[in-house]
XYZ file of C-alpha atoms in Angstrom:
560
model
C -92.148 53.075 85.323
C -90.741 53.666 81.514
C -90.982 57.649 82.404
C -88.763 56.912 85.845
C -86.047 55.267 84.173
C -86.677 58.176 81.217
C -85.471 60.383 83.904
C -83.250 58.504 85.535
C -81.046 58.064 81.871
C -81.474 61.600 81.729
C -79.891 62.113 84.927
C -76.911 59.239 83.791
C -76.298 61.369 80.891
C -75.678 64.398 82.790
C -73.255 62.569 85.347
C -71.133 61.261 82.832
C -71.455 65.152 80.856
C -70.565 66.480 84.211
C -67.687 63.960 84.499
C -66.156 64.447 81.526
C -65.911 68.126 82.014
C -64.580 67.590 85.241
C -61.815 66.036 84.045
C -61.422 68.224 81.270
C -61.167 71.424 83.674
C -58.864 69.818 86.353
C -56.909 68.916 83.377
C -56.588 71.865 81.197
C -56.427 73.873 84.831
C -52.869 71.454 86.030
C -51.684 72.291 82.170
C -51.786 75.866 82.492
C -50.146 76.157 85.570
C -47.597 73.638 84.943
C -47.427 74.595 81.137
C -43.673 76.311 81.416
C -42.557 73.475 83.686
C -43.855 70.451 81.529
C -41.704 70.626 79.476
C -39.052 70.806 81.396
C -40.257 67.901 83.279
C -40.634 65.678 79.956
C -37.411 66.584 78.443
C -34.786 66.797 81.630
C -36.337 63.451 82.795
C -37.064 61.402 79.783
C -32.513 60.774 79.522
C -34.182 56.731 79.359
C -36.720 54.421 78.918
C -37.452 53.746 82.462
C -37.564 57.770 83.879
C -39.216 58.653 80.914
C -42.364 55.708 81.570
C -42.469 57.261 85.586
C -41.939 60.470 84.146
C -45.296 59.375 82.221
C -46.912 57.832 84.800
C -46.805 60.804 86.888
C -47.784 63.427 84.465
C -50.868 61.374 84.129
C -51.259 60.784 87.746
C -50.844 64.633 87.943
C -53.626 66.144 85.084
C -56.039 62.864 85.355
C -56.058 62.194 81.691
C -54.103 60.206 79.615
C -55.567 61.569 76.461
C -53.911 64.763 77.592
C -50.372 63.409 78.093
C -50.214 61.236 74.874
C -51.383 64.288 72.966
C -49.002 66.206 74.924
C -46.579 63.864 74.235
C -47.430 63.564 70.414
C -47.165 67.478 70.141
C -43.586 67.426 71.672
C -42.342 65.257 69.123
C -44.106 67.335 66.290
C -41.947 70.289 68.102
C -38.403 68.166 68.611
C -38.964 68.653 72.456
C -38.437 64.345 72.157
C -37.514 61.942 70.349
C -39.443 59.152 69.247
C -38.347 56.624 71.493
C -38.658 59.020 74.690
C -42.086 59.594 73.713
C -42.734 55.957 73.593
C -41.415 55.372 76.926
C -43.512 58.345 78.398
C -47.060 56.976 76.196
C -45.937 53.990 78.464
C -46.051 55.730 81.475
C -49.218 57.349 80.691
C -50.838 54.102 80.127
C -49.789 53.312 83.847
C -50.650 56.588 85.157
C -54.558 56.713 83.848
C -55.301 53.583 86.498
C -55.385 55.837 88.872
C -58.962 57.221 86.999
C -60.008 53.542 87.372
C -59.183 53.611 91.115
C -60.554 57.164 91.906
C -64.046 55.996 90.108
C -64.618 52.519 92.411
C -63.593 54.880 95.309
C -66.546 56.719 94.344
C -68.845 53.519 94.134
C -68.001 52.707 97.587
C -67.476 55.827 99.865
C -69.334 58.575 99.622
C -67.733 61.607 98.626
C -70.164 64.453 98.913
C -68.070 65.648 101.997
C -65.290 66.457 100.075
C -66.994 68.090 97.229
C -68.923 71.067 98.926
C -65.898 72.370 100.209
C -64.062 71.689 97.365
C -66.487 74.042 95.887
C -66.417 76.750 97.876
C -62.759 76.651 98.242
C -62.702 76.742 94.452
C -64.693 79.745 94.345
C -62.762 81.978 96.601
C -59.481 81.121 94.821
C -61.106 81.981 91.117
C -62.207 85.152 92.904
C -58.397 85.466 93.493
C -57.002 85.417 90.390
C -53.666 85.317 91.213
C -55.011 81.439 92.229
C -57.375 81.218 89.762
C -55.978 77.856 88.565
C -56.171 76.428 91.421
C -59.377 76.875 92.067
C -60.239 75.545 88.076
C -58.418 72.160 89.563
C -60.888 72.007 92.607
C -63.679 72.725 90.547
C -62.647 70.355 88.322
C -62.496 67.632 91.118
C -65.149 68.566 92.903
C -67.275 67.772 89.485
C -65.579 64.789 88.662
C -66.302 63.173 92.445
C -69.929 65.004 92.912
C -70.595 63.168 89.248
C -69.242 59.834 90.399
C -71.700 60.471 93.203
C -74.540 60.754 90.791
C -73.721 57.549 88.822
C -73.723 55.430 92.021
C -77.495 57.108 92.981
C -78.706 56.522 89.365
C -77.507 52.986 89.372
C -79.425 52.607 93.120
C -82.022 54.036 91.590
C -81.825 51.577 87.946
C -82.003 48.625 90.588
C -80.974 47.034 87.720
C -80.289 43.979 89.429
C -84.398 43.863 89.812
C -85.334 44.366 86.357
C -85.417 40.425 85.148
C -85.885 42.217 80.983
C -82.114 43.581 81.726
C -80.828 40.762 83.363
C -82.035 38.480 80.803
C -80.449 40.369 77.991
C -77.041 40.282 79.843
C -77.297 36.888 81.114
C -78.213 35.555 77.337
C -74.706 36.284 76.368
C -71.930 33.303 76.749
C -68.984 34.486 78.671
C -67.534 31.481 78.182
C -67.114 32.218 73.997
C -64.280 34.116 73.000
C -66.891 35.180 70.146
C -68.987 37.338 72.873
C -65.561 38.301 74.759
C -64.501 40.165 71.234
C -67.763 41.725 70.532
C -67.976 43.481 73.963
C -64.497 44.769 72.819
C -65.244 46.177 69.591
C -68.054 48.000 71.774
C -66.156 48.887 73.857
C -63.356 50.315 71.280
C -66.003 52.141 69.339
C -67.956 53.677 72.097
C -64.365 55.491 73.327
C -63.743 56.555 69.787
C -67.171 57.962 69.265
C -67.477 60.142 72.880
C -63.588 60.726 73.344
C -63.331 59.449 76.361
C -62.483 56.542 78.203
C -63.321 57.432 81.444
C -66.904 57.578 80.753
C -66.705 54.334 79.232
C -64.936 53.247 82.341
C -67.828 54.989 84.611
C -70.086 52.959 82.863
C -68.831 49.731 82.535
C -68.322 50.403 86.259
C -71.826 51.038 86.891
C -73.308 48.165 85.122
C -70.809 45.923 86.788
C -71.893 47.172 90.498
C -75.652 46.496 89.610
C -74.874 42.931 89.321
C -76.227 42.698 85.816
C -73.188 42.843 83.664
C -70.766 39.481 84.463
C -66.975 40.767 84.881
C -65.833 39.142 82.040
C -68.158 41.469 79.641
C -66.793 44.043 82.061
C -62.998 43.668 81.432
C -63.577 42.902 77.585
C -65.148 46.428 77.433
C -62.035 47.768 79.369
C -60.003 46.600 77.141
C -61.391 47.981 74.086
C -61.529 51.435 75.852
C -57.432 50.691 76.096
C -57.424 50.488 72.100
C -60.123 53.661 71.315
C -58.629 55.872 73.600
C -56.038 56.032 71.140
C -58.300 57.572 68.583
C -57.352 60.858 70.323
C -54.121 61.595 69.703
C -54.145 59.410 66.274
C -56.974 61.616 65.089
C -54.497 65.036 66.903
C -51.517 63.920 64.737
C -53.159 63.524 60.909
C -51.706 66.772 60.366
C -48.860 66.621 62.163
C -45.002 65.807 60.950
C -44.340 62.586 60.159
C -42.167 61.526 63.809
C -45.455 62.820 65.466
C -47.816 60.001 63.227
C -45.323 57.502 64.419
C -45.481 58.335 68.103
C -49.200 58.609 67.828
C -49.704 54.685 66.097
C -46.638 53.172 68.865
C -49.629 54.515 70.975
C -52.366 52.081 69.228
C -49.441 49.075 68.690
C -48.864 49.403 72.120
C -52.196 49.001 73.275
C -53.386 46.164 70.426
C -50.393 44.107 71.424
C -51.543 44.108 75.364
C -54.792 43.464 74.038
C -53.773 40.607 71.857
C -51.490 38.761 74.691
C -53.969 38.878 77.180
C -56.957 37.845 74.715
C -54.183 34.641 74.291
C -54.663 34.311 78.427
C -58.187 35.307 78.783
C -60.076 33.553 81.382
C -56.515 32.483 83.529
C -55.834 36.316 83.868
C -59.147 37.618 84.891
C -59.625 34.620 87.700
C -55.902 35.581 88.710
C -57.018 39.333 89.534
C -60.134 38.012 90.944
C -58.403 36.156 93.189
C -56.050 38.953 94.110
C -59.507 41.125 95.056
C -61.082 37.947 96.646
C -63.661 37.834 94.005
C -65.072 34.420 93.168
C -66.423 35.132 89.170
C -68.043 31.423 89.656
C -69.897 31.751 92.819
C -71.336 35.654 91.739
C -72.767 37.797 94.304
C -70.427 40.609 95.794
C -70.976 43.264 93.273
C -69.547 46.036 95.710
C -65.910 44.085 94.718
C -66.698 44.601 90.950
C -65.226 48.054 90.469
C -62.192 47.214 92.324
C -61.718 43.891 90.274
C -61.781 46.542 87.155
C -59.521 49.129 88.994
C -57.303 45.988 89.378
C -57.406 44.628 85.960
C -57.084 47.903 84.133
C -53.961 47.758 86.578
C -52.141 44.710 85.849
C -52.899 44.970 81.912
C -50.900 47.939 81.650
C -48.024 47.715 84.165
C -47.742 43.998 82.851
C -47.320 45.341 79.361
C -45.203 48.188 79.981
C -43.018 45.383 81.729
C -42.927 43.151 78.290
C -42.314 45.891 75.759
C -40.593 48.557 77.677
C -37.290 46.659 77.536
C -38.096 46.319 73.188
C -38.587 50.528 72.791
C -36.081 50.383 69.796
C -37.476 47.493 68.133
C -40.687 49.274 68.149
C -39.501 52.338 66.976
C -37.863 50.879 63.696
C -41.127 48.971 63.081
C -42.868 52.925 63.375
C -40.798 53.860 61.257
C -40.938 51.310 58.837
C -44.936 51.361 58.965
C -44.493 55.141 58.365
C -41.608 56.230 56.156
C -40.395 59.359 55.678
C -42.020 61.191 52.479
C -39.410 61.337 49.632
C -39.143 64.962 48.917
C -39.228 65.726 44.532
C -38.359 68.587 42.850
C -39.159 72.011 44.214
C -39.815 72.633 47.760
C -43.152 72.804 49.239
C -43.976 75.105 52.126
C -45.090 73.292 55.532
C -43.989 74.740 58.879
C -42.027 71.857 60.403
C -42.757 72.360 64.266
C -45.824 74.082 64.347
C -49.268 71.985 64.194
C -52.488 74.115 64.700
C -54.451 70.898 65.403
C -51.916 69.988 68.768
C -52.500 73.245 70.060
C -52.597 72.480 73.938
C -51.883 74.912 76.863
C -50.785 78.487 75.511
C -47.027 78.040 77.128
C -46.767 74.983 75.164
C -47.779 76.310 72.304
C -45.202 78.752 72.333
C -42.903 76.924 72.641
C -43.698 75.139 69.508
C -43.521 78.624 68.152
C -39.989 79.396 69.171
C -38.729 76.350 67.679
C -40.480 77.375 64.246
C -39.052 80.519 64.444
C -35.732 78.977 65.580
C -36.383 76.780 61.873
C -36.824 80.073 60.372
C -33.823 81.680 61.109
C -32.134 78.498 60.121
C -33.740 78.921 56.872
C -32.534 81.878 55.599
C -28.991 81.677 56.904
C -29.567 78.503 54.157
C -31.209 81.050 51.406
C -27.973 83.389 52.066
C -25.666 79.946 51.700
C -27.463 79.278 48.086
C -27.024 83.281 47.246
C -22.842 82.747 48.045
C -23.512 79.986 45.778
C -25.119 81.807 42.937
C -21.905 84.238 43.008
C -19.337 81.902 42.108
C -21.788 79.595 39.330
C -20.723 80.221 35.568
C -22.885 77.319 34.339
C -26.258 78.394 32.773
C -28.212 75.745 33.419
C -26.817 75.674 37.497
C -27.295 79.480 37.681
C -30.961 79.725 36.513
C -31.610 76.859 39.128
C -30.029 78.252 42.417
C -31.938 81.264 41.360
C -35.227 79.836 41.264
C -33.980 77.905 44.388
C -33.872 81.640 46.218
C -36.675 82.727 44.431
C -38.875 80.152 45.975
C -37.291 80.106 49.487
C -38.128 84.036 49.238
C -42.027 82.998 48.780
C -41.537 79.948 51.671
C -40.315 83.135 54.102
C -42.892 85.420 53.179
C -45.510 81.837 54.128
C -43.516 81.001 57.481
C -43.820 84.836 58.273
C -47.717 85.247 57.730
C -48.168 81.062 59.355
C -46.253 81.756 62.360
C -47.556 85.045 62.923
C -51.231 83.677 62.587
C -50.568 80.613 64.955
C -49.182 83.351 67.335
C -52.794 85.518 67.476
C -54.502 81.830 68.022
C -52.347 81.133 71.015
C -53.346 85.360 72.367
C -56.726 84.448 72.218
C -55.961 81.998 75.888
C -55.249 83.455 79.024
C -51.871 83.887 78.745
C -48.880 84.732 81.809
C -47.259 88.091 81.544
C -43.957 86.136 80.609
C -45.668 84.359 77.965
C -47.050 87.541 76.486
C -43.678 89.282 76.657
C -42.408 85.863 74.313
C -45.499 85.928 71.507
C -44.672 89.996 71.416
C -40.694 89.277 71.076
C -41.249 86.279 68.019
C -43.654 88.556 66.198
C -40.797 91.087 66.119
C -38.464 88.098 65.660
C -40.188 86.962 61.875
C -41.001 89.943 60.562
C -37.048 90.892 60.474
C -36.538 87.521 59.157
C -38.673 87.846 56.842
C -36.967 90.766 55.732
C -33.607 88.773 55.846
C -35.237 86.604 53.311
C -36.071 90.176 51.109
C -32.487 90.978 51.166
C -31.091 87.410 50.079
C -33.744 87.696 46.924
C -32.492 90.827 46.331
C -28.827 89.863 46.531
C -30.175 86.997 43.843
C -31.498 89.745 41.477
C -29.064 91.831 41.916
C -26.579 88.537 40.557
C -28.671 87.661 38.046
C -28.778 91.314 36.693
C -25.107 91.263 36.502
C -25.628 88.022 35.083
C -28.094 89.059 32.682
C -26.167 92.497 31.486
C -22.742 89.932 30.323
C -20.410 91.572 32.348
C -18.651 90.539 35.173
C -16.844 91.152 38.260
C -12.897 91.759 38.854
C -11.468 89.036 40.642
C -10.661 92.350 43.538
C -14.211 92.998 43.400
C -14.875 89.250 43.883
C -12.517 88.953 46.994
C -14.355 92.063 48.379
C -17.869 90.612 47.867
C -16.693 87.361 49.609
C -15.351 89.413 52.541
C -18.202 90.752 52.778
C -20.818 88.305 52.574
C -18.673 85.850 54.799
C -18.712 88.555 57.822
C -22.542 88.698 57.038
C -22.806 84.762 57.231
C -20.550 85.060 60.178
C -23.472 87.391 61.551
C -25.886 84.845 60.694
C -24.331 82.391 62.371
C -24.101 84.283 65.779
C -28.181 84.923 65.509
C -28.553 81.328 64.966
C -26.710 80.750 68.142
C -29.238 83.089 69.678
C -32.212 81.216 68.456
C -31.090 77.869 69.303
C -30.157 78.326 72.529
C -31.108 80.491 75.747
C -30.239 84.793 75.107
C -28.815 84.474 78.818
C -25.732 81.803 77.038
C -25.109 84.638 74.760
C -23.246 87.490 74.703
C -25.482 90.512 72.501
C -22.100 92.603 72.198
C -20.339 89.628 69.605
C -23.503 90.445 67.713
C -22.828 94.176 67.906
C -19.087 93.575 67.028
C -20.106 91.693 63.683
C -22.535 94.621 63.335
C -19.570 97.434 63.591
C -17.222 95.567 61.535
C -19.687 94.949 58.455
C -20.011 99.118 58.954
C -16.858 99.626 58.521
C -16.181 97.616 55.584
C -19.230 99.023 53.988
C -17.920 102.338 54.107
C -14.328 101.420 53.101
C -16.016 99.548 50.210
C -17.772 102.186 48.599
C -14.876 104.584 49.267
C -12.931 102.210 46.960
C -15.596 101.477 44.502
C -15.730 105.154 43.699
C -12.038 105.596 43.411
C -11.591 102.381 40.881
C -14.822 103.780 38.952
C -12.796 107.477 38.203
C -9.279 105.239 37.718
C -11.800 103.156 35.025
C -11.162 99.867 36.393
C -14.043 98.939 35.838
C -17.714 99.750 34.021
C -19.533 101.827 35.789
C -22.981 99.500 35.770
C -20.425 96.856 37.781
C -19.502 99.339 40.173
C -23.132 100.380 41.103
C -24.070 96.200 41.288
C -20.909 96.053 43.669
C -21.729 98.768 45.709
C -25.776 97.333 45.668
C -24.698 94.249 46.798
C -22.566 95.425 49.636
C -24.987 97.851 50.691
C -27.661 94.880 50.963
C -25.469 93.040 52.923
C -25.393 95.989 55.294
C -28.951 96.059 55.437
C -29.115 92.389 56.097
C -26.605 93.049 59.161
C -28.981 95.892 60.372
C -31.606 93.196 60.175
C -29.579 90.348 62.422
C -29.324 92.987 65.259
C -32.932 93.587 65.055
C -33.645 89.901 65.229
C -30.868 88.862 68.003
C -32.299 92.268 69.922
C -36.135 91.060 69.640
C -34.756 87.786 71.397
C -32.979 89.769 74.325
C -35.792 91.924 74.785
C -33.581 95.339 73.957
């Protein structure tokens, strides 16, 4: 007997193995070919609180996982795809949209699906064969696992016959589910279980299983589901500890969501579970009619979320300030330290996603050394000692930051190769590795425009104030080139116009050219030393070379 039910756990533990990477596959399969449009999806239909909880709901309805979404979510806000309080209302929506796991799985408990997952197999097959469909057929696999494993859990708890083993339903029936004591101790089992496997629809599967035995009274039941609602949050709290600080936030409204159903219906116990009883037709007094138990669950995971989503939805702002209070923003001191602001290797999801992460840290990049040029037009004009040596140092160590955000995003960039990636994708990752390295080299030519200054600086001579007008021509038709790339960067190439950037181009050419022609007449007239001529004529002809470097970058982002 102890080796049948040896084999028989063996047997659980591969169902629930097999489920979870069932869900995993139909999930990651839905991501990847969905991955350009998601996030489309969550940031055209997110404009308030109440598309952006359907917008939620569906998503999760859609890839079967509410992990997934919040994650998803979570790693949108680390981008600035959302803002806090749209990812709130879609973590809302996603709390709505897992039911539907609860639903599937007591499906599975009462009709059998073994019809539907042989063809869903073979189906599967061809299309992977076919791999312009390949995806598709990673979904059906994916469900085809998921329902031939629900299948397994319902023969392994036929074949438990728990309901006939008196040591089991002893042990259950010992507990008071009448105590609120034994009600929160099936919860904090419940809660850590989902935190330790990472999943709470195999916490679900089982509570389900135990519950359609007969062994395990529904009020243990629904106090396990409801700590599964608080430790599936451990997912995408544990995704965002190295995230940006509006990512944390999103990730704990998550868990305060969650805790605060939790809390109000702990406040309502007993009324609320005979109330969805009722609505099943399940008598919790009178027993019997265990085939009802995983649709009481299905129902009660139900109600505790859309009734919660109904409470707090309309109080999104008040939880974001209390987010945001619980997590403050980090007081930045002294000199700056290098941390890519978009990019988080540990919310690396679908490739496309990913990328697009990476376009808005390269966008941040480009940003970031039209600001190092902004502190070298600075460092022209400053006659104070003291200010000079620090708006130096200032470029000095945003010179070292690029040279980081170069090497970071072009590592993050071979991680996201490594997936199967679309031939659009691939075109992107190949146009932003072209994209940093000229920034990078934008950030060379600002530090060298610094040393160049501080030479001058350095030597106790000075410029003319002609030579000063020229130098601010110049360097305010390169920031006006700057600013056109950032336009680029920030927005879509097909907005733009590459020939403005070509104009800016010409025109900084020209005045190169007409510049030096000058500089070598005033040297011969001996307006000036000849060691502030060549630090004129070096700093215009960086500036050129910074220009050359803008077309290269605004190029890389047209594809030319």
């Amino acid at each position: 007997m102890t080796q049948d039910y040896f084999f028989i756990a063996l047997k659980l533990l591969g169902a629930l193995g097999l489920l979870i990477y069932g869900m995993r596959m139909m999930s990651d399969a839905l991501q990847k070919m969905a991955g350009p449009q998601l996030r489309h999806i969550l940031a055209r239909m997110t404009t308030n609180r109440f598309t952006g909880m359907l917008t939620g709901t569906f998503v999760t309805c859609a890839v079967q996982s509410s992990s997934a979404t919040t994650v998803m979510t979570v790693s949108f806000v680390s981008a600035g795809l959302l803002t806090l309080g749209q990812a709130i209302s879609v973590i809302m929506g996603a709390n709505i949209g897992t039911t539907l796991t609860a639903w599937i799985m007591s499906l599975g408990y009462n009709v059998d699906l073994t019809n539907f997952v042989f063809p869903a197999f073979f189906v599967g097959m061809v299309l992977i064969y076919k791999k312009r469909h390949r995806f598709v057929g990673d979904f059906l696999y994916g469900i085809a696992f998921m329902f031939l494993s629900l299948v397994m859990l319902s023969t392994a708890g036929k074949e438990m016959d728990l309901a006939h083993n008196q040591d089991v339903v002893d042990f259950f029936a010992s507990f008071d589910t009448g105590s609120y004591w034994t009600i929160l101790s099936f919860l904090a089992i419940g809660t850590v279980i989902t935190c330790i496997v990472q999943s709470s629809a195999a916490v679900m599967a089982i509570t389900i299983l135990l519950c359609s035995t007969g062994v395990l009274p529904i009020y243990l039941g629904i106090a396990l589901v409801m700590g599964e609602n608080i430790g599936t949050t451990a997912t995408a709290n544990l995704a965002a500890l190295g995230a940006n600080t509006q990512a944390r936030r999103a990730a704990l409204a998550h868990l305060l969501f969650n805790v605060f159903g939790v809390v109000w219906v702990l406040c309502v116990f007993y009324p609320f579970v005979d109330m969805v009883c009722r609505l099943v037709g399940y008598d919790p007094a009178a027993g019997g009619q265990a085939t009802l138990l995983p649709v009481v669950l299905a129902m009660f995971h139900t109600c505790f979320n859309v009734t919660n989503t109904a409470i707090l939805i309309g109080l999104i702002p008040q939880m974001e300030r209390l987010v945001c209070w619980l997590l403050p923003d980090s007081k930045a001191s002294g000199e700056e330290e290098f941390k890519l602001l978009y990019i988080q290797a540990n919310l690396m999801q679908t490739p496309e996603i990913s990328v697009l992460q990476a376009q808005k840290e390269t966008a941040h990049f480009a940003q970031r050394v039209q600001t190092m040029f902004g502190l070298v037009r600075q460092l022209l004009d400053e006659k104070d000692e003291e200010k000079f040596a620090q708006l130096f140092n200032k470029v000095a160590n945003q010179e070292d930051i690029t040279d980081k955000m170069e090497i970071e995003i072009a590592r993050y960039l071979e991680q996201v190769s490594v997936g199967h990636l679309s031939d659009v994708t691939k075109v992107k990752v190949r146009q932003m590795l072209r994209e940093i390295s000229e920034l990078e080299s934008i950030g060379d030519a600002c530090y060298k425009l610094a040393r160049t200054l501080n030479r001058r600086h350095e030597s106790g001579h000075d410029f003319t104030p002609a030579l000063y007008d020229k130098l601010h021509a110049m360097m305010q038709l390169t920031d006006d080139a700057l600013t056109q790339m950032n336009r680029v960067m920030t927005g879509h190439s097909r907005e733009h116009d590459i020939r403005e950037t070509y104009r800016i181009e010409n025109d900084i050419n020209q005045m190169r050219q007409r510049l030096k022609a000058e500089n070598t007449t005033s040297i011969n007239d001996r307006a000036y030393d000849y060691s502030i001529g060549t630090m004129f004529t070096d700093m215009v002809g960086e500036c050129e070379k910074l220009g050359d470097y803008v077309v290269n970058v605004v190029q890389a982002r047209f594809g030319v």
